[in-house]
Each structure stands twice: as C-alpha cells, then as structure tokens.
Amino acid sequence: MIHRFKTNAAAVAAGIVLTALTFVLAMFPGENAAARIAAALISSALVWALVRVIVAAGRRREKNEQIMKEKSDQLVRALASTSETEEGYERQALAARAFNKEMTDMRGALINVLEDVEESKREIERDYRRDSAIFEAVGEGLIATDKRGVIFLLNPAAAAIVGIPFDKAKGMTLRAALKLFSEENGAPHEETVASAFAGKSSRLPEKISLLNSEGKRTPVSGIVAPFFDERNRIQGVVAVIRDVTAERELDRQKSGFISIASHQLRTPLSTIRWFLDLLLGGDAGALKSQQREFLQDVYTSTTRMITLVGDLLDVSRIETGRIQMKKKAADLRALIRAAIGDHALEAAGKKLNVSLDCQKGLSEVMIDPELMRVAIGNLIGNAVNYSPAGGEVTVRAGKEGEGAVVEIRDSGIGIPLRQQHRVFERFFRADNAVANETMGSGLGLYISKLIIDASGGKIWFESSEGKGTRFFVALPSAAKGDTMGPVNS
Amino acid sequence: MSKTILIVEDELSMQRALKNKLEQAGYKVGTAADGMQALDEIRRTKPDLVLLDLIMPKLDGISVLRELKKDPDLRNLPVVILTNLSTGDKVAEAMQLGTFDFLVKANYSLEDVLRKVNDRLGK
C-alpha cells in the first residue's frame, strides 16, 4: 500500500510540474524563458505542498485506527488469559470485591446525602410552618416584598388593614396596596417606603392614615425596613403596620377628660381663692392671728391646686396638638419683660431682684409669643421659687448666630447632678426641690421644653447643687422658618 | 359721683366675691348672669366699665362684644375680659374684635382685678 502510494506520488508530481510549465509558457509569452520556468517551478512546489498535507492527514487517521485495533486485540487476549488461570481468577475476584466495596461506600454516601437533604427539607418545612404561624398570629400587619416592591407575603392583620386578602395582594406592588397619606396636608406619604428601598429602615411619622381598598381611612403607625442578601444587596422590604384607631380614640377621650376636668376645677378653685382674698384682705372684718394663719395655709394649697390644674390643661392641649402654634416675628425683649411681670408679685414677696439685660440690636425671633411667654415664664418662675429670699435672678438675652439665646440665671438650690438627666420628664421634681418647697407639679419644665422644641428652638442648662442654675433657650431668627404648625409635631 | 361697673359672670359665687371687693373700693356695682341680661343692663344703666366673662349661657361673651362693637354709643365702652381659659381658644377670637384687657381668673387675685379696674378708670 505504501509502495503504491510512492509510485502514485511520483506520477502526480511529474504531472503537476508539466501542467504548470505549459500553463506559465502559454500565459506569459513575452517574458524570458528562465523567469517563466522559475514561475512554473514555484507554482508546482506550492501545489505539491498542498497535496502532501492532504495525504499526511489521511495517513494519521490510518495510524490511529491501527493503534485502536491493536489495543482491542490486547484486551481480548488479556481477558481470555485471566479467565483461564487460577491467578487470573483471583485477580478478577479481587477487582470485583474492590468494585463492590466502592459501590457500597458510594451508596452509603448517597443515602447520607439524601437523608441530609430530607432533614433539611423537614427543617425548612418546620421553619416555614413556625414562621407562618407567627406571621398569621401576630397582631401587627406584615407585608413583605421582593426588591421590585412586589408583595410575596401579607398576613391576615395586614389584609384587614389594607382591605386586600393575600391571594389578591400577592403580585401587587407595595405602593398599590399600602396607600399612605399625611393627615396634616392630605398629601400621599411615600417617603418611609422610598427610604426603605434606599436601604434605610424608618418609622412612619405621626398622623399618617391608610386609605384601604374600600376607600376607608385608618390611622396607622408602623415601620418599613429593607432586608439584604449575604452580599448586602437589597432583596426587598418588610412593612409592619398597626391600626391605631383605638389608641387615637383613647387619647382623645383622655385629653377631653383632662380638659373638661381642668376647666370645671378651675372655676370653683378660683372662687375659693377669691373668697380667701376677701377674708385675708379684711373685707369681712378683722381676723385673729391664728385665723389668718390657717386661712393663709388654705390659700397656699388652693394656689397650688390652681397651678397644677392649669399645667395639666396646658399639657393636654399641647400633647394633643389642640393648640396650634401661631408663629410670628416677635420682639423678644417685650416678651421677656411680660414673663418677668407675671412673676413680679412672687419676686417682690421674697425681696428678690430680677434683672433683665438685653443685648442691643437683638433681631426678632420666630415664635408663638403667647406660648413662649409661658415657656420662658416657667423658667423665671422656677428661678424665683428656688432662690433664697433676697437673692438675685438675672435674665439675659443676646444674639447667637442668626437667632437669639435667653439665659435665666439664679442663685438657688440647684439640681442634683444624679437627677439632672430627668429634669425635663413629665411630673419629675428633684429631691431637693420637693424638700425645699412643697408647691410645684413637675410639669413646668416639661411644658417649656415641649413649646421650645416645637418652636424649632433648644433648651439646656448648667446647674450646681446649692449654688444655682443657668437655663438657656436658643430661639430661631424671624428671618427664616415656617409660620404655622401644631405644637406637638 | 362713684363710677359704675357691670359684672357679667354666670358663676354666682364669683360674681359675689367680685362685687364685694369692688364695692369696698367705692364702686357702684351691677351684675348680670348671661349675655342677654348683660346687653340689657349695659343699655339700661350705661356703666363706666364692664367685667365680662366669656363662657356663659344664652349669649356668650364674644357675642356680647360683637353687639357692643356694632353700636356706635357702646363701641368705646371699656371692657375687661375675665376668663378661665388659658392661651388660645376664644381669647384670640376676642382679640380680633379690638384690644381688651384680659384677666385669667385662676391667675389673678381680687386685688389684681381691682388694680386693673382702677387703671382703666384712671383712678
């Protein structure tokens, strides 16, 4: 076969050269003979190389076929020989046993894996059932979405609030199911949900209502939080919402009760005090000294009750937002003067000097003057009450950045360091205040802080027990800021 | 001749305490227990000053103020408003009808009320 190929190759090569010579001589008759023969030879060489490549590929294939055939023959021979001898049989048996063992091991491993998978499945099922029970039972409405905001979980409490059962809500967007509105201006409230999709968890602000599928509005509170995968990419958000209708109603009733009770109490209390005024003023005849003493005690207690009732009334109104802040540009100096005037009688009674020092060119502040008079008045009242007779109370007002700062400084009993963090709590009174002076409801500073915070201002203090206290109130300039807003916002 | 004051107050004990104090100070004092009665008394007796409560049966203090402002003869009658309301509420409403003195009853002693009355009557 190889020999035949060689013969064939020589004939093919000669044929190629002859064809090329004839072709070149015919195509280029004007050229010199040497050049024409060279061209013919180069062309022949190229064609020959091509033929060789094709032939080599055919030969390689033949060789591979040959090798495969030899190997398969060897295999057939080996199998024949091993089955025929004792040793071969042993080897075969060993191999079979090894194979068997391997298979058994693999089967064991496979069963283990399957059992693990089964256990994981059961665990997932258990977790799922447990979580479902929690989601179903929890009183709070739970809604969870994927990262596109499409709902995949909505528990019965949420279904009741939004008015959409889970089978209908599934696949809806959170935006479509959870329609929130600000009760203050009626505008849609989307910030809390948007901020969750931006990766930040936050609570719904106060006074948000939800418009359900039947067009009913329900006041709600809640929180919307994102959840993440292992690489901290947002996978979706979960909204927890609660119907606060009952709380609102309770709060309204509580405030209504306090308001009515306070009004109703104030009238008879004022009457009692006026008659005490008459008796103590000698309008009903001269009093014996002991009679005067007793009536003076009644007078003090009555005054204390009037103050307490008034404070409770203020707190209930401010907390429920029933007092609307009417902010306007106000002259701080006039306001402080009025507040000092409100406590002039008490100060005179204790022979206390209350001085006012106002920096020149003080700009107007943006506040509700009526309420701020109460707030600053409470601070001045405390300074007067807790200073020793003949002491000094200094009120200063000065520029601070755009706005102003008022300082009320006294030489009183001070606030114990360990109780300073509780000073603005409702009904809190420091131990030394209780010991020193029986009057006081523990509401004054709480009210002042409510008013000052709602005015966009700030209140703070420095105090040293036994030496005195300095209260500071920073107020915004009239040059900027809004003009209306509820006090408790 | 002593000046006359009309006390408009539905709480009779308060009315009595006030009357007592003002009479001791030498004023001639009349009383009314509701808004209707107040307007009648004002027109009939032409007092020098009115102490006016805001919350009253029949006709409240704000309505009385409105009536007074409509009447050219009574428009400038001095009125001191007595109230148990604190800031806001009806006080703001009254302020829109003119400038008045306000006395929150719970915060003022009878002596304070007398001082205010004396101020207004130039005594």
mmCIF file with all atom_site columns, N, CA and C in Angstrom, chain B residues 6 8 32-43 56-61 63-64 67:
data_model
loop_
_atom_site.group_PDB
_atom_site.id
_atom_site.type_symbol
_atom_site.label_atom_id
_atom_site.label_alt_id
_atom_site.label_comp_id
_atom_site.label_asym_id
_atom_site.label_entity_id
_atom_site.label_seq_id
_atom_site.pdbx_PDB_ins_code
_atom_site.Cartn_x
_atom_site.Cartn_y
_atom_site.Cartn_z
_atom_site.occupancy
_atom_site.B_iso_or_equiv
_atom_site.pdbx_formal_charge
_atom_site.auth_seq_id
_atom_site.auth_comp_id
_atom_site.auth_asym_id
_atom_site.auth_atom_id
_atom_site.pdbx_PDB_model_num
ATOM 1  N N  . LEU B 1 6  ? -70.288 97.022  85.624 1.00 0.00 ? 6  LEU B N  1
ATOM 2  C CA . LEU B 1 6  ? -71.199 95.884  85.467 1.00 0.00 ? 6  LEU B CA 1
ATOM 3  C C  . LEU B 1 6  ? -70.372 94.595  85.436 1.00 0.00 ? 6  LEU B C  1
ATOM 4  N N  . VAL B 1 8  ? -70.337 90.825  84.509 1.00 0.00 ? 8  VAL B N  1
ATOM 5  C CA . VAL B 1 8  ? -71.091 89.816  83.759 1.00 0.00 ? 8  VAL B CA 1
ATOM 6  C C  . VAL B 1 8  ? -70.416 88.472  84.019 1.00 0.00 ? 8  VAL B C  1
ATOM 7  N N  . ALA B 1 32 ? -74.854 90.843  86.008 1.00 0.00 ? 32 ALA B N  1
ATOM 8  C CA . ALA B 1 32 ? -75.651 90.109  85.016 1.00 0.00 ? 32 ALA B CA 1
ATOM 9  C C  . ALA B 1 32 ? -75.095 88.694  84.947 1.00 0.00 ? 32 ALA B C  1
ATOM 10 N N  . ALA B 1 33 ? -75.966 87.700  84.736 1.00 0.00 ? 33 ALA B N  1
ATOM 11 C CA . ALA B 1 33 ? -75.521 86.306  84.769 1.00 0.00 ? 33 ALA B CA 1
ATOM 12 C C  . ALA B 1 33 ? -75.456 85.644  83.398 1.00 0.00 ? 33 ALA B C  1
ATOM 13 N N  . ASP B 1 34 ? -75.857 86.354  82.354 1.00 0.00 ? 34 ASP B N  1
ATOM 14 C CA . ASP B 1 34 ? -75.681 85.816  80.993 1.00 0.00 ? 34 ASP B CA 1
ATOM 15 C C  . ASP B 1 34 ? -75.564 86.966  80.001 1.00 0.00 ? 34 ASP B C  1
ATOM 16 N N  . GLY B 1 35 ? -75.313 86.665  78.773 1.00 0.00 ? 35 GLY B N  1
ATOM 17 C CA . GLY B 1 35 ? -75.049 87.668  77.754 1.00 0.00 ? 35 GLY B CA 1
ATOM 18 C C  . GLY B 1 35 ? -76.243 88.554  77.435 1.00 0.00 ? 35 GLY B C  1
ATOM 19 N N  . MET B 1 36 ? -77.434 87.940  77.373 1.00 0.00 ? 36 MET B N  1
ATOM 20 C CA . MET B 1 36 ? -78.653 88.706  77.073 1.00 0.00 ? 36 MET B CA 1
ATOM 21 C C  . MET B 1 36 ? -78.898 89.758  78.148 1.00 0.00 ? 36 MET B C  1
ATOM 22 N N  . GLN B 1 37 ? -78.840 89.259  79.368 1.00 0.00 ? 37 GLN B N  1
ATOM 23 C CA . GLN B 1 37 ? -79.052 90.141  80.515 1.00 0.00 ? 37 GLN B CA 1
ATOM 24 C C  . GLN B 1 37 ? -77.997 91.256  80.515 1.00 0.00 ? 37 GLN B C  1
ATOM 25 N N  . ALA B 1 38 ? -76.772 90.896  80.141 1.00 0.00 ? 38 ALA B N  1
ATOM 26 C CA . ALA B 1 38 ? -75.675 91.866  80.123 1.00 0.00 ? 38 ALA B CA 1
ATOM 27 C C  . ALA B 1 38 ? -75.988 93.016  79.173 1.00 0.00 ? 38 ALA B C  1
ATOM 28 N N  . LEU B 1 39 ? -76.440 92.682  77.942 1.00 0.00 ? 39 LEU B N  1
ATOM 29 C CA . LEU B 1 39 ? -76.740 93.724  76.959 1.00 0.00 ? 39 LEU B CA 1
ATOM 30 C C  . LEU B 1 39 ? -77.868 94.639  77.448 1.00 0.00 ? 39 LEU B C  1
ATOM 31 N N  . ASP B 1 40 ? -78.877 94.012  78.052 1.00 0.00 ? 40 ASP B N  1
ATOM 32 C CA . ASP B 1 40 ? -79.985 94.808  78.607 1.00 0.00 ? 40 ASP B CA 1
ATOM 33 C C  . ASP B 1 40 ? -79.475 95.793  79.654 1.00 0.00 ? 40 ASP B C  1
ATOM 34 N N  . GLU B 1 41 ? -78.678 95.267  80.583 1.00 0.00 ? 41 GLU B N  1
ATOM 35 C CA . GLU B 1 41 ? -78.154 96.091  81.691 1.00 0.00 ? 41 GLU B CA 1
ATOM 36 C C  . GLU B 1 41 ? -77.251 97.201  81.184 1.00 0.00 ? 41 GLU B C  1
ATOM 37 N N  . ILE B 1 42 ? -76.417 96.872  80.186 1.00 0.00 ? 42 ILE B N  1
ATOM 38 C CA . ILE B 1 42 ? -75.490 97.881  79.643 1.00 0.00 ? 42 ILE B CA 1
ATOM 39 C C  . ILE B 1 42 ? -76.298 99.036  79.033 1.00 0.00 ? 42 ILE B C  1
ATOM 40 N N  . ARG B 1 43 ? -77.321 98.676  78.257 1.00 0.00 ? 43 ARG B N  1
ATOM 41 C CA . ARG B 1 43 ? -78.135 99.706  77.594 1.00 0.00 ? 43 ARG B CA 1
ATOM 42 C C  . ARG B 1 43 ? -78.937 100.506 78.605 1.00 0.00 ? 43 ARG B C  1
ATOM 43 N N  . MET B 1 56 ? -70.669 81.734  78.865 1.00 0.00 ? 56 MET B N  1
ATOM 44 C CA . MET B 1 56 ? -71.913 81.976  79.609 1.00 0.00 ? 56 MET B CA 1
ATOM 45 C C  . MET B 1 56 ? -73.070 81.351  78.860 1.00 0.00 ? 56 MET B C  1
ATOM 46 N N  . PRO B 1 57 ? -74.174 81.059  79.579 1.00 0.00 ? 57 PRO B N  1
ATOM 47 C CA . PRO B 1 57 ? -75.349 80.551  78.867 1.00 0.00 ? 57 PRO B CA 1
ATOM 48 C C  . PRO B 1 57 ? -76.025 81.655  78.045 1.00 0.00 ? 57 PRO B C  1
ATOM 49 N N  . LYS B 1 58 ? -76.951 81.227  77.190 1.00 0.00 ? 58 LYS B N  1
ATOM 50 C CA . LYS B 1 58 ? -77.758 82.118  76.337 1.00 0.00 ? 58 LYS B CA 1
ATOM 51 C C  . LYS B 1 58 ? -76.930 82.855  75.290 1.00 0.00 ? 58 LYS B C  1
ATOM 52 N N  . LEU B 1 59 ? -76.106 83.791  75.741 1.00 0.00 ? 59 LEU B N  1
ATOM 53 C CA . LEU B 1 59 ? -75.294 84.530  74.774 1.00 0.00 ? 59 LEU B CA 1
ATOM 54 C C  . LEU B 1 59 ? -73.897 84.622  75.385 1.00 0.00 ? 59 LEU B C  1
ATOM 55 N N  . ASP B 1 60 ? -72.884 84.161  74.642 1.00 0.00 ? 60 ASP B N  1
ATOM 56 C CA . ASP B 1 60 ? -71.546 84.158  75.263 1.00 0.00 ? 60 ASP B CA 1
ATOM 57 C C  . ASP B 1 60 ? -70.864 85.520  75.153 1.00 0.00 ? 60 ASP B C  1
ATOM 58 N N  . GLY B 1 61 ? -69.740 85.644  75.811 1.00 0.00 ? 61 GLY B N  1
ATOM 59 C CA . GLY B 1 61 ? -69.037 86.920  75.893 1.00 0.00 ? 61 GLY B CA 1
ATOM 60 C C  . GLY B 1 61 ? -68.624 87.480  74.544 1.00 0.00 ? 61 GLY B C  1
ATOM 61 N N  . SER B 1 63 ? -70.132 87.114  71.692 1.00 0.00 ? 63 SER B N  1
ATOM 62 C CA . SER B 1 63 ? -71.309 87.697  71.040 1.00 0.00 ? 63 SER B CA 1
ATOM 63 C C  . SER B 1 63 ? -71.645 89.054  71.647 1.00 0.00 ? 63 SER B C  1
ATOM 64 N N  . VAL B 1 64 ? -71.482 89.163  72.964 1.00 0.00 ? 64 VAL B N  1
ATOM 65 C CA . VAL B 1 64 ? -71.727 90.445  73.623 1.00 0.00 ? 64 VAL B CA 1
ATOM 66 C C  . VAL B 1 64 ? -70.779 91.500  73.052 1.00 0.00 ? 64 VAL B C  1
ATOM 67 N N  . GLU B 1 67 ? -71.879 92.657  69.645 1.00 0.00 ? 67 GLU B N  1
ATOM 68 C CA . GLU B 1 67 ? -73.022 93.576  69.732 1.00 0.00 ? 67 GLU B CA 1
ATOM 69 C C  . GLU B 1 67 ? -72.544 94.968  70.120 1.00 0.00 ? 67 GLU B C  1
#
